[in-house]
Short mmCIF file of C-alpha atoms and ligand atoms in Angstrom, two decimals:
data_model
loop_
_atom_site.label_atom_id
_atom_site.label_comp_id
_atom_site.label_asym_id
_atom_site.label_seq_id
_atom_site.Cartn_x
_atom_site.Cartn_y
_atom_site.Cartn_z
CA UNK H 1 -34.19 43.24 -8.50
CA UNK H 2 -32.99 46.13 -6.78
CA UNK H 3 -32.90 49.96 -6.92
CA UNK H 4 -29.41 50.31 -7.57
CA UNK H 5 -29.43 48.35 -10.07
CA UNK H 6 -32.45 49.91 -12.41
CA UNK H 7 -30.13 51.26 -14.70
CA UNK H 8 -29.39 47.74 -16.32
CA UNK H 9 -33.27 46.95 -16.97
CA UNK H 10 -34.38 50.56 -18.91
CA UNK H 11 -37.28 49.92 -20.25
CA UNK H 12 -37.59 46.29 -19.23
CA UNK H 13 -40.62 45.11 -16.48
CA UNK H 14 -39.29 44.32 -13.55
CA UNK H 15 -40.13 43.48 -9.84
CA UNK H 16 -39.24 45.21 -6.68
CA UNK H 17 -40.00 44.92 -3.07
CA UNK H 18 -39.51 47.69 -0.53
CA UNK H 19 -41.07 49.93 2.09
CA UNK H 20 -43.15 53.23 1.11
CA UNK H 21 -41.49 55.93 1.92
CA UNK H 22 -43.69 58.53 0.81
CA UNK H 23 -46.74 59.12 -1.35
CA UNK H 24 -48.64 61.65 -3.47
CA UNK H 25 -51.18 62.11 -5.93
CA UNK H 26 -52.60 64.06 -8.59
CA UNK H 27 -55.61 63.28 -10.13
CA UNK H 28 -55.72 59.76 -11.14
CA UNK H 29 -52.25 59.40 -11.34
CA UNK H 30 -50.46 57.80 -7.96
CA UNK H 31 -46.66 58.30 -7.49
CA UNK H 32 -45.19 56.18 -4.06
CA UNK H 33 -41.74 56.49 -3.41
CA UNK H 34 -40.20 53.26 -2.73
CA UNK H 35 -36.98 52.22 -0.88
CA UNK H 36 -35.64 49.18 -0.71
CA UNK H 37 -32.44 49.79 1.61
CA UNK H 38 -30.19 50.14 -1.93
CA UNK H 39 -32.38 53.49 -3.34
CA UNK H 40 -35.35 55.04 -3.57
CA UNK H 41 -37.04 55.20 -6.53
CA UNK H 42 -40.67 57.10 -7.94
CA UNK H 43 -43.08 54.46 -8.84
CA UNK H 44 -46.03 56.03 -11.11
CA UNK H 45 -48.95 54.17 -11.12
CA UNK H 46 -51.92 55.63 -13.59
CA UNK H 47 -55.54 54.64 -13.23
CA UNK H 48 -56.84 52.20 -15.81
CA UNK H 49 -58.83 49.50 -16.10
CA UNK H 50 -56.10 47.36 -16.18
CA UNK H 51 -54.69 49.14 -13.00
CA UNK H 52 -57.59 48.88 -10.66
CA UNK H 53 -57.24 46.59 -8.31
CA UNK H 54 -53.34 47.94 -8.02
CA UNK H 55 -55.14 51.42 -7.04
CA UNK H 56 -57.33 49.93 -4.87
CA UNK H 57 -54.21 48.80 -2.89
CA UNK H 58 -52.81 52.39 -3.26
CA UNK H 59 -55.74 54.24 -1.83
CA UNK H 60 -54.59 52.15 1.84
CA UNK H 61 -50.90 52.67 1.96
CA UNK H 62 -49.27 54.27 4.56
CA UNK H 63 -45.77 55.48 4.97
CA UNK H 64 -43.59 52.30 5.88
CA UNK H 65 -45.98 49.44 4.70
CA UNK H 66 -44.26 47.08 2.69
CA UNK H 67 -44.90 46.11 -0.82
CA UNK H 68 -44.62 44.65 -4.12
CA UNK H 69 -44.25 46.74 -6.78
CA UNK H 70 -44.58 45.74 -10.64
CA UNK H 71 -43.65 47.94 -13.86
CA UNK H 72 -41.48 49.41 -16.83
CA UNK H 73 -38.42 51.11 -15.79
CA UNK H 74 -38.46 54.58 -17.79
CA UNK H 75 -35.23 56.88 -17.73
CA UNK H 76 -36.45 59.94 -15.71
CA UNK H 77 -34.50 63.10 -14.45
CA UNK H 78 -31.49 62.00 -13.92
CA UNK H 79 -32.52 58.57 -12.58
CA UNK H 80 -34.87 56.36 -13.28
CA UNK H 81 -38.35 56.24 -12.04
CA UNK H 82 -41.06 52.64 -12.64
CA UNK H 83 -44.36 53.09 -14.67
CA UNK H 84 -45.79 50.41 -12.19
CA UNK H 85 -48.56 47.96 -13.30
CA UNK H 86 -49.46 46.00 -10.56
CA UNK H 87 -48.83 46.54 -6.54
CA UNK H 88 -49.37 43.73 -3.97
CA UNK H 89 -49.50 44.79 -0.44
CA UNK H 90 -47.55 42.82 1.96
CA UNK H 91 -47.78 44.31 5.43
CA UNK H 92 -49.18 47.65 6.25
CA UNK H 93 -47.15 50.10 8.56
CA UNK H 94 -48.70 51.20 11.85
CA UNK H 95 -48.71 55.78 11.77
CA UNK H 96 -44.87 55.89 11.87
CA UNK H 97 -43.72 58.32 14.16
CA UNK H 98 -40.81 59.94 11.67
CA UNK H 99 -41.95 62.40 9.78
CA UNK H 100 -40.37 65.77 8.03
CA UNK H 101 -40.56 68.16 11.09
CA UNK H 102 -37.83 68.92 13.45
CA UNK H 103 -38.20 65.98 15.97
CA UNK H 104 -35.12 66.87 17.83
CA UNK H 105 -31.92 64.49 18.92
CA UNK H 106 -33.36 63.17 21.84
CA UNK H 107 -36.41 62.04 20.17
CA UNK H 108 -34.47 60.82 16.93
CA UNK H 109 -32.39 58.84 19.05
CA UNK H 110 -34.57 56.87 21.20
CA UNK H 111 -35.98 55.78 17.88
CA UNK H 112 -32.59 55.26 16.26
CA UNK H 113 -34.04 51.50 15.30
CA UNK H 114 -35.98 53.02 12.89
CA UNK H 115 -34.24 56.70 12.34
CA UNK H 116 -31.31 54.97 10.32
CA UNK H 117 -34.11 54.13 7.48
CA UNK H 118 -34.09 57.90 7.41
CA UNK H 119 -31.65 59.32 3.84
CA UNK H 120 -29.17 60.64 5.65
CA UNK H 121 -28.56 58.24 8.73
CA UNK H 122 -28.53 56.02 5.72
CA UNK H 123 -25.65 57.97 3.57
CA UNK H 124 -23.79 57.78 7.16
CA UNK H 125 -24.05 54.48 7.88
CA UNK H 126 -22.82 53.88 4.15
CA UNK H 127 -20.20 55.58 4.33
CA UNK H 128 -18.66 53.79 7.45
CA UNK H 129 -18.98 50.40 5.22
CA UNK H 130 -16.84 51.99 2.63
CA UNK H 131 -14.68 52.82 5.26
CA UNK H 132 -14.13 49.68 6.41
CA UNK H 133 -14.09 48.01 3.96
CA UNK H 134 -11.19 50.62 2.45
CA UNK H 135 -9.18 49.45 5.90
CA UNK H 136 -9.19 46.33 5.64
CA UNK H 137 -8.11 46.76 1.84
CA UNK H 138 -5.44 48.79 2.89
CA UNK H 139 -4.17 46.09 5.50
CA UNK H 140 -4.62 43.07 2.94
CA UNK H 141 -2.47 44.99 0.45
CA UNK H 142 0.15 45.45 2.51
CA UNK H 143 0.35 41.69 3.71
CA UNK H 144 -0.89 42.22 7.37
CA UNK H 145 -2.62 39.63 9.32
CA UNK H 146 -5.99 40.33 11.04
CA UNK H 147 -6.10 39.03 14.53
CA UNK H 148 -9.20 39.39 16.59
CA UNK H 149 -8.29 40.73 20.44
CA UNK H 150 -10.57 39.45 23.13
CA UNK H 151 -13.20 41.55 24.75
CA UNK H 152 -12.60 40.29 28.12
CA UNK H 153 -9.56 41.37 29.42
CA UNK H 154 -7.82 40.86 33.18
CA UNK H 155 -6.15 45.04 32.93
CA UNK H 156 -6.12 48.32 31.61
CA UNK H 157 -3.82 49.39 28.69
CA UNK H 158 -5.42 52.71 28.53
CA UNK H 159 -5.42 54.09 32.49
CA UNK H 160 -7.61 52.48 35.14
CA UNK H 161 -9.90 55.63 35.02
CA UNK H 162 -12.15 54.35 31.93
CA UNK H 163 -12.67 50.75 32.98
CA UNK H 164 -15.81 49.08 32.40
CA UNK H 165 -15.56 45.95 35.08
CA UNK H 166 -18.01 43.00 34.59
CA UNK H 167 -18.67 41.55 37.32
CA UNK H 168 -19.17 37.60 37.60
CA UNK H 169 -20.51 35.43 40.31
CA UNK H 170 -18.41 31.94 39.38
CA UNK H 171 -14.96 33.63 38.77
CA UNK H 172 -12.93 37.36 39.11
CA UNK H 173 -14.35 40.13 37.83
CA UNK H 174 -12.44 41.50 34.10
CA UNK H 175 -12.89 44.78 32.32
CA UNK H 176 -14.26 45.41 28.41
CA UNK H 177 -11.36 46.02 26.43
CA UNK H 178 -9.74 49.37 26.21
CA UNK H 179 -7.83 48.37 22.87
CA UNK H 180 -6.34 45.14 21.49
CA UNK H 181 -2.63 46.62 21.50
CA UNK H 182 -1.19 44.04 23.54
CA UNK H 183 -2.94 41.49 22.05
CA UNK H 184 -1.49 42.55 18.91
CA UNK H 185 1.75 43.33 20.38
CA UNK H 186 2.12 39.26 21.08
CA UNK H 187 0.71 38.79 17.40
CA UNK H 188 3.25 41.12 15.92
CA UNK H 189 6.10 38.30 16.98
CA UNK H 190 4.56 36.15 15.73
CA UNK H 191 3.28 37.42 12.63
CA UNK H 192 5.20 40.28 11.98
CA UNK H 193 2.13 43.16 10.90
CA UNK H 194 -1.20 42.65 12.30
CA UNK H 195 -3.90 44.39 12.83
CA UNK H 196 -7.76 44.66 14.27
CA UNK H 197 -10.97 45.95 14.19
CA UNK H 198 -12.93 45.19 17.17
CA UNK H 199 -15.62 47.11 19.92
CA UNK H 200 -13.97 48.88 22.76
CA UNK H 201 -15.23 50.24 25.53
CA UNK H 202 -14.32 52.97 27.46
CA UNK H 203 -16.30 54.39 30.41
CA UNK H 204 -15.98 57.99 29.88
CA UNK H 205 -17.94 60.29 31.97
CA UNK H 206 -18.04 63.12 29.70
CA UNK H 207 -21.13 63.78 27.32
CA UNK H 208 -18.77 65.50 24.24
CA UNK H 209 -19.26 65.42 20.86
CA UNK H 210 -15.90 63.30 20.50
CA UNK H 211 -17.13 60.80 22.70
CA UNK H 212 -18.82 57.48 22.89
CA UNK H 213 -18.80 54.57 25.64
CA UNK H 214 -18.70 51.82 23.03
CA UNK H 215 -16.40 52.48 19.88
CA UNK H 216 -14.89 50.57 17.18
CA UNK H 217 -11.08 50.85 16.96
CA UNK H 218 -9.21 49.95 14.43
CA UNK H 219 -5.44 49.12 15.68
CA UNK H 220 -2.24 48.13 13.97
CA UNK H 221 1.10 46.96 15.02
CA UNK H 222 4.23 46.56 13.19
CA UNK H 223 7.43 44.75 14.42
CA UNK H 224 10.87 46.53 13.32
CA UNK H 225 9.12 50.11 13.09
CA UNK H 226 9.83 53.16 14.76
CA UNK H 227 7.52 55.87 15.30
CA UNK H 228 8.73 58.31 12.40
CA UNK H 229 7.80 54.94 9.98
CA UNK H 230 4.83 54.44 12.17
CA UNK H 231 3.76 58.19 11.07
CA UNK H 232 4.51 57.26 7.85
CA UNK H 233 2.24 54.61 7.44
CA UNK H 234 -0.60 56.39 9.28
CA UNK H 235 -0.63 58.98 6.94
CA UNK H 236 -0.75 56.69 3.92
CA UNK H 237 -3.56 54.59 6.07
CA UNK H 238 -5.53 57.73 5.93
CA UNK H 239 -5.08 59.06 2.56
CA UNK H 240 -5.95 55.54 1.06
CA UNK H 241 -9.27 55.14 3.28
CA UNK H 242 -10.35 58.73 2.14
CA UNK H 243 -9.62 58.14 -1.73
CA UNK H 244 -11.18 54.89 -1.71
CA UNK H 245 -14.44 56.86 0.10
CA UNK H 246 -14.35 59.33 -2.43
CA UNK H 247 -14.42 56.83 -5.24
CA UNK H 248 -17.03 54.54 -3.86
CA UNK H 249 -19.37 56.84 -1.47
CA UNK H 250 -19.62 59.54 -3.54
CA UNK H 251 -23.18 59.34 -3.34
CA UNK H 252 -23.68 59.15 0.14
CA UNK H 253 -21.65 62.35 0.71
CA UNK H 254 -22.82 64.38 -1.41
CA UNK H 255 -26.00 63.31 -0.05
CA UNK H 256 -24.97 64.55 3.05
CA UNK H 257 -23.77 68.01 1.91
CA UNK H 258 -20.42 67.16 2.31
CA UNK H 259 -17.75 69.79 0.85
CA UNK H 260 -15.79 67.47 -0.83
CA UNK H 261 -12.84 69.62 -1.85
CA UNK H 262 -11.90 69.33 1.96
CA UNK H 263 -11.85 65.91 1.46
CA UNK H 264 -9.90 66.05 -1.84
CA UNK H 265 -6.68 67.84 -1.41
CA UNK H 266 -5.92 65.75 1.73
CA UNK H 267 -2.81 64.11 0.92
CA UNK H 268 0.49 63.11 2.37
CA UNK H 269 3.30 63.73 3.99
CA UNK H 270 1.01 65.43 6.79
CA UNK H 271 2.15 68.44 8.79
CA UNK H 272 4.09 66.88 12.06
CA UNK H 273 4.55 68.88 15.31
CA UNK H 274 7.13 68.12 18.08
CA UNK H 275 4.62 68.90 21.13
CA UNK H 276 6.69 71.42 22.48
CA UNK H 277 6.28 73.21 18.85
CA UNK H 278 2.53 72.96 19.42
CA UNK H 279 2.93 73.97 22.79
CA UNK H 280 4.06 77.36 22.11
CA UNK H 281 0.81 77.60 19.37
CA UNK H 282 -1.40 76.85 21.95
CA UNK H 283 0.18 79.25 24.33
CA UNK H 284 0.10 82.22 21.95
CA UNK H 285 -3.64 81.91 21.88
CA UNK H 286 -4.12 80.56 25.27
CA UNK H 287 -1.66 82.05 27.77
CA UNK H 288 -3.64 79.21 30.46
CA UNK H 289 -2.28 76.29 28.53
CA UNK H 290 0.36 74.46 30.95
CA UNK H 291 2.72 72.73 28.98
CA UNK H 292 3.74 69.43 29.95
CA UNK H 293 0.02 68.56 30.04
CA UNK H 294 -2.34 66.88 27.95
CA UNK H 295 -4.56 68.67 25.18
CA UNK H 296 -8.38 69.10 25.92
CA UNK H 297 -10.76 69.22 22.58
CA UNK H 298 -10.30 72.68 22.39
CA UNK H 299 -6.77 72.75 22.40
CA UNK H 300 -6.41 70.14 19.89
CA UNK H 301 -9.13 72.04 17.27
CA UNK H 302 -6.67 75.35 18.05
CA UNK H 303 -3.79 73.44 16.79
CA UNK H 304 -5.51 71.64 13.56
CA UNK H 305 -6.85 75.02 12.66
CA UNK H 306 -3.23 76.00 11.64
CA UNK H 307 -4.01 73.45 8.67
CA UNK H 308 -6.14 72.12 5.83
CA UNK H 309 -4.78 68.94 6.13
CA UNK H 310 -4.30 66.46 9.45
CA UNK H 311 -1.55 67.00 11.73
CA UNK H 312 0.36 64.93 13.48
CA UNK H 313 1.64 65.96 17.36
CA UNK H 314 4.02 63.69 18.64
CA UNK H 315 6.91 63.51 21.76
CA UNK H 316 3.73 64.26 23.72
CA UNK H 317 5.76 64.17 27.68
CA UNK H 318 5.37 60.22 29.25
CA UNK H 319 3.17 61.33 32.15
CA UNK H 320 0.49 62.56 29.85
CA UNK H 321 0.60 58.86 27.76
CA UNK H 322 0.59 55.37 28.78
CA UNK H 323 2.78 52.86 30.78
CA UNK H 324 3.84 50.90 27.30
CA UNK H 325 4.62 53.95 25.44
CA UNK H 326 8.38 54.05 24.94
CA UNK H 327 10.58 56.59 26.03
CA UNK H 328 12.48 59.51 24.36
CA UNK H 329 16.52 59.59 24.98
CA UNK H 330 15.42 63.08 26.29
CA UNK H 331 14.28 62.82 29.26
CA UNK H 332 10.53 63.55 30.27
CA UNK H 333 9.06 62.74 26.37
CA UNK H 334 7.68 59.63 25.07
CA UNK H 335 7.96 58.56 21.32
CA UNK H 336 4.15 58.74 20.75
CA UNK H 337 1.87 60.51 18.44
CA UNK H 338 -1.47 61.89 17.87
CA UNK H 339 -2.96 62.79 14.70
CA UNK H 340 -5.69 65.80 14.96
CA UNK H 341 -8.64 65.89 12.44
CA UNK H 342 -9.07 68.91 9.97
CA UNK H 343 -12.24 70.92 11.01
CA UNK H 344 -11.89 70.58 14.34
CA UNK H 345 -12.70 66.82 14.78
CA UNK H 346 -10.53 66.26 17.20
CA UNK H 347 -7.77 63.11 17.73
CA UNK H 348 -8.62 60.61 15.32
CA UNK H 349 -5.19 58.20 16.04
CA UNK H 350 -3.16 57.39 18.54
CA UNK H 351 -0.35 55.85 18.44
CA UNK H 352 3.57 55.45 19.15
CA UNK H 353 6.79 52.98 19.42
CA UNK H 354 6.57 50.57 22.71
CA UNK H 355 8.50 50.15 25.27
CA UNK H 356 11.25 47.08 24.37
CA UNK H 357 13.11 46.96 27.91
CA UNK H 358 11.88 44.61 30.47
CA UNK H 359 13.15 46.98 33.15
CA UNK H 360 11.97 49.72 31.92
CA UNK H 361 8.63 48.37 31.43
CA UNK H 362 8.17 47.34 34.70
CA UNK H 363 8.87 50.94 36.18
CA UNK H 364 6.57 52.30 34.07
CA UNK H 365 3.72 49.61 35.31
CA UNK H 366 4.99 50.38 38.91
CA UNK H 367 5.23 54.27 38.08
CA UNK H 368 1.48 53.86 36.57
CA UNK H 369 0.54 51.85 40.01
CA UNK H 370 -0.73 49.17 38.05
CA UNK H 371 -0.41 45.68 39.44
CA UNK H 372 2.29 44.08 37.68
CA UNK H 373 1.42 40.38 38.10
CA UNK H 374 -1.57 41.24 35.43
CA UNK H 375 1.14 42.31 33.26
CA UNK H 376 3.59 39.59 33.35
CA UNK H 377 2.41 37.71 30.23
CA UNK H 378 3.34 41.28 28.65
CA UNK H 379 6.84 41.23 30.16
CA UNK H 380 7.08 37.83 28.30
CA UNK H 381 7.01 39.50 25.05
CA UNK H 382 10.55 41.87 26.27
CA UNK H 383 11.92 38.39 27.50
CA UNK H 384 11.33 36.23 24.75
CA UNK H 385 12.80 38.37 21.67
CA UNK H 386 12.16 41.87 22.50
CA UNK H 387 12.15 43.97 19.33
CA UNK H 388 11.28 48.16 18.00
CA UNK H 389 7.84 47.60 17.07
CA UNK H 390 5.34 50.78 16.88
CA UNK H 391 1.90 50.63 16.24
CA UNK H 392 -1.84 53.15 16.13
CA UNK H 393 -5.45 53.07 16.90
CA UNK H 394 -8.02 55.08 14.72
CA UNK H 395 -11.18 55.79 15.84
CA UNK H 396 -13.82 54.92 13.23
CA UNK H 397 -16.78 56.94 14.67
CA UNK H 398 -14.07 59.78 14.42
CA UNK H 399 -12.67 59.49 11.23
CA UNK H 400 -17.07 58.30 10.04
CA UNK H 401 -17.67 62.03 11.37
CA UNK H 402 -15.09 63.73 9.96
CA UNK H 403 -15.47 62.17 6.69
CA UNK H 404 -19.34 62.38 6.86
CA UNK H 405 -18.97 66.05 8.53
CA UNK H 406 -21.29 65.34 11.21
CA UNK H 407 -22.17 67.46 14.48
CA UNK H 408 -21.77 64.47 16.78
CA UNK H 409 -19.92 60.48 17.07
CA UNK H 410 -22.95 59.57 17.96
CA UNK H 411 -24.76 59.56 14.22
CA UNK H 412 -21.70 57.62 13.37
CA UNK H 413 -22.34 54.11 14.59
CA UNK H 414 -25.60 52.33 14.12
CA UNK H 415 -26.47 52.21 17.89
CA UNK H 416 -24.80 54.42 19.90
CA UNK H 417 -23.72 54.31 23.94
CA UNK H 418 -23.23 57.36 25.00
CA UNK H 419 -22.78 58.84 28.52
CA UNK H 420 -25.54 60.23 29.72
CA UNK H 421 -28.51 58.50 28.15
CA UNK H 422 -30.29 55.23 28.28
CA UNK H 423 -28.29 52.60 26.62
CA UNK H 424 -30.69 50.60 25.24
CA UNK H 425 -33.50 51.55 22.26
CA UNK H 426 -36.96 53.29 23.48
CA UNK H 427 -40.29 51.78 21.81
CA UNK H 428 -42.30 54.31 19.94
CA UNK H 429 -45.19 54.33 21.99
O1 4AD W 1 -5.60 57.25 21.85
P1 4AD W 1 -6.22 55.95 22.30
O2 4AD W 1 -6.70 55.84 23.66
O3 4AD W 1 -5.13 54.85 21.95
C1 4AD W 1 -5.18 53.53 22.29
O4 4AD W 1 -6.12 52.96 22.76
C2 4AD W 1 -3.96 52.78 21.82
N1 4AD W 1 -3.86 51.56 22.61
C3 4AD W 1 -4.06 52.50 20.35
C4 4AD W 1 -2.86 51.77 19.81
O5 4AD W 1 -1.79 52.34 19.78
N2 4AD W 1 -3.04 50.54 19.41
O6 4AD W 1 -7.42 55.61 21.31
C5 4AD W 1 -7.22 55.51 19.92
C6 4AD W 1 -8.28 56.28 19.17
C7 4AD W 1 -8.31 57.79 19.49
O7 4AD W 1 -7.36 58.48 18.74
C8 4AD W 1 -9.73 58.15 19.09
O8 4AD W 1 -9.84 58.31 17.68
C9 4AD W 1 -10.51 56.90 19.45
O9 4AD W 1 -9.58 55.83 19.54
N3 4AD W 1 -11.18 57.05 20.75
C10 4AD W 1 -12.51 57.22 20.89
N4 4AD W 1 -13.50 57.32 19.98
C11 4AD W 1 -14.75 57.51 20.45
N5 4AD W 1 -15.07 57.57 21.75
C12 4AD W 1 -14.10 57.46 22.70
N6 4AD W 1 -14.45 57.49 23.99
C13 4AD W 1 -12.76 57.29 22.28
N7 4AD W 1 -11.58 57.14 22.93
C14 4AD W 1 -10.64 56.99 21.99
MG1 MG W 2 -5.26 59.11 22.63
#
C-alpha cells in the first residue's frame, strides 16, 4: 500500500512502509509523520495495552529510520491520516543532518543525495517527470520517432568553445555531446520526424543561474519544415507540456508556491520578434546594446518582460548562430529562432531551418574554422537527397525552473554539475 493511494482504503487496516519524517507527542498519544516517496501521511498511535510494545518502538525513533507502520485509515483534514496499531522498526536513522533551519545552498547541495527527500526538492523533481513524460506524449501523438544520439561524438555542433574532450589512451580523443541535431538530422531522412531526449554537456565557464555543465535536451527535427512551421510547432510543444503539468502536477506546484495563473493563460500563437525588432527594444533601454550581436541573460529577460506569454526572437544575424543554421535571402541573417521564458527565465529553445546546400555548408564549416573532414558524413546528408528540414532543442532544467519557478537550474535536475563546485556528492560527515 501506498500513501497516494489511502483514499481507496477509508476506514480499512492497512500496511505501509516508509521513512519518519518527523515526530511529536502529546501525552500518551504519538503522532510520526511518515513518507513513503508517494506522500506523507500522520500516523496516530495511542497508548494502550494493546499498543505497547508499538510505543515501545516509538519512544526510539529518530527522524529518517525506517518502518512498518500498521492501522485504520480515518478521513482527516482534508487528507487522510492512520490510527496505527502496531509499528515494527526496520532500520534506525543515524542524527540526520537536514533539519528545518536555514542550512544554506552550499550545504544543501553537497548533501543533495539526501536533500531531494526534502517536500519541495521532491514537488521539483515531480514535476520534471510530468514533464517528460508530457514530451514524449506530445511526440508519440504526432507520429515522431525517438532516436537516441550518441554521447561520444568526433565534433562540435554548438562552437568549439564548450567542448568537454575525453581523453583516451587506445584511440583519439572525442568530445560529450553538445546536442544530437545531426544525429537527428540523418534520422529525419530516414524517418521523416524524430526526436530525442538525451544528457548533454557543455563546458561553460560561467556560474549563472541559467546554467549547468550537464543538461538534458530535448531536440526535434522535422524534414519538409521551414522555420515559421518550426515556430509553429514549438509553440504547440510548449503549450501541451504546460497543460498536461497543470493537469497532472498540480500538487507539486502548488506545493511549491507556484502562481499558477502565470502558468494558465499561456497559450498560443506566441508573440514573434524579427531580431532587428527586438533590437531596437533593447536599445531603448540599453543605449550599450550593439546590434548584430548576441543577447546576454539580461538582454533576453528585457525583451520577455514586454510579455506575459513566451516570445519568440528569430533572424538572429549568422555570425551570432551556428555553422548548420541556414541562411536568410537577406544577407547577414540566419533563419533561426530563440524562444525567451516569461519571468525572466531566460532562452528555453533553440532552434531554426538547416542549411540544405552542400556548398554552402561547407563555407560555413570553413567560415566557422572547423575541420571539415569531421563533417563529411554531414555533407552526405546535402548529397544524398538534400531537403528543408528545421528542427529545436528545449532545455528541460529551463523549462523544470520556469515551470517550478525556481531561483536556480540547478534544483532542477536530481544531481547537478555546475561550474564552479565539486562535481561529485559530499558525505555528511
Ligand atoms: O540553443 P542551443 O545551444 O541549441 C542547440 O544545441 C541546437 N543544436 C538545438 C537544436 O536545434 N536541435 O541549446 C538548446 C537549449 C537552449 O535553448 C537552452 O534551453 C538549453 O538548451 N541550454 C542549456 N541549459 C542548461 N545549461 C546550459 N549550459 C545550456 N545550454 C543550452
Ligand atoms: Mg541557443
Amino acid at each position: 500500500m501506498f500513501i497516494s493511494d489511502l483514499s481507496n482504503s477509508v476506514n480499512q487496516k492497512v500496511k505501509l512502509t516508509g521513512w519518519v519524517y518527523n515526530l511529536r507527542s502529546s501525552g500518551k498519544i504519538r503522532f510520526i509523520l511518515l513518507r513513503d516517496g508517494t506522500g506523507i501521511t500522520q500516523c496516530v498511535l495511542e497508548y494502550s495495552e494493546e499498543t505497547k510494545n508499538a510505543f515501545g518502538v516509538c519512544e526510539t525513533l529518530t527522524q529518517e529510520s525506517v518502518v512498518e507502520v500498521q492501522g485504520v485509515v480515518k478521513k482527516w483534514k482534508n487528507g487522510f491520516e492512520i490510527q496505527a496499531s502496531d509499528l515494527r522498526l526496520i532500520s534506525t536513522s543515524e542524527p540526520y543532518p537536514i533539519s528545518k533551519k536555514e542550512h544554506g545552498i552550499d550545504f544543501l547541495m553537497n548533501h543533495r543525495h539526501l536533500w531531494m527527500r526534502s517536500k519541495k526538492t521532491h514537488a521539483v523533481l515531480r514535476v520534471r517527470h510530468h514533464i517528460i513524460h508530457a514530451i514524449h506524449n506530445f511526440f508519440n501523438y504526432k507520429y515522431f520517432t525517438q532516436i537516441d544520439p550518441p554521447i561520444f561524438t568526433p565534433t562540435a555542433c554548438e562552437g568549439t568553445s564548450t567542448l568537454f574532450e575525453v581523453q583516451m589512451d587506445f584511440m583519439d580523443s572525442v568530445y560529450l555531446s553538445q546536442s544530437g541535431q545531426m544525429y537527428l538530422e540523418a534520422a529525419s531522412a530516414a524517418f521523416n520526424q524524430v526526436y530525442c531526449l538525451s544528457p548533454t554537456f557543455r563546458a561553460e565557464k560561467s556560474s549563472t543561474r541559467r546554467h549547468l555543465m550537464e543538461f538534458w535536451m530535448c531536440e526535434a527535427e522535422m524534414a519538409f519544415c521551414d522555420l515559421n512551421q518550426n515556430m509553429v510547432l514549438i509553440e504547440e510543444f510548449i503549450v501541451s507540456i504546460i497543460q498536461y503539468v497543470l493537469k497532472s502536477a498540480k500538487e507539486e506546484l502548488n506545493t511549491l508556491g507556484r502562481d499558477l495563473s502565470l502558468l494558465e493563460k499561456i497559450k498560443t500563437p506566441f508573440p514573434k520578434l524579427h531580431y532587428d525588432s527586438a533590437c531596437e527594444h533593447l536599445i531603448k533601454k540599453n543605449p550599450q546594446f550593439i546590434k548584430g550581436s548576441d543577447f546576454g541573460g539580461a538582454d533576453e529577460t528585457l525583451i520577455s518582460s514586454l510579455y506575459d506569454q513566451p516570445v519568440f526572437v528569430h533572424h538572429y544575424p549568422s555570425q551570432v548562430k551556428a555553422f548548420y543554421m541556414k541562411q536568410d535571402n537577406r544577407e547577414g541573417y540566419s533563419l533561426s529562432c530563440d524562444l525567451l521564458a516569461p519571468e525572466g527565465y531566460g532562452e528555453l529553445v533553440g532552434g531554426g531551418q538547416r542549411e540544405t546546400d552542400k556548398d554552402v555548408l561547407i563555407k560555413a564549416i570553413q567560415h566557422h574554422q572547423l575541420d571539415q573532414k569531421d563533417f563529411e558524413w554531414y555533407l552526405d546528408l546535402r548529397r544524398y537527397g538534400s531537403f528543408v528540414h528545421s528542427g529545436f532543442g528545449l532545455g528541460v532544467e529551463r523549462l523544470v525552473s520556469w515551470l517550478c519557478g525556481l531561483d536556480h537550474v540547478r534544483e532542477a535536475i536530481p544531481f547537478p554539475r555546475v561550474y564552479g563546485r565539486k562535481f561529485f556528492e559530499q558525505p555528511s560527515s
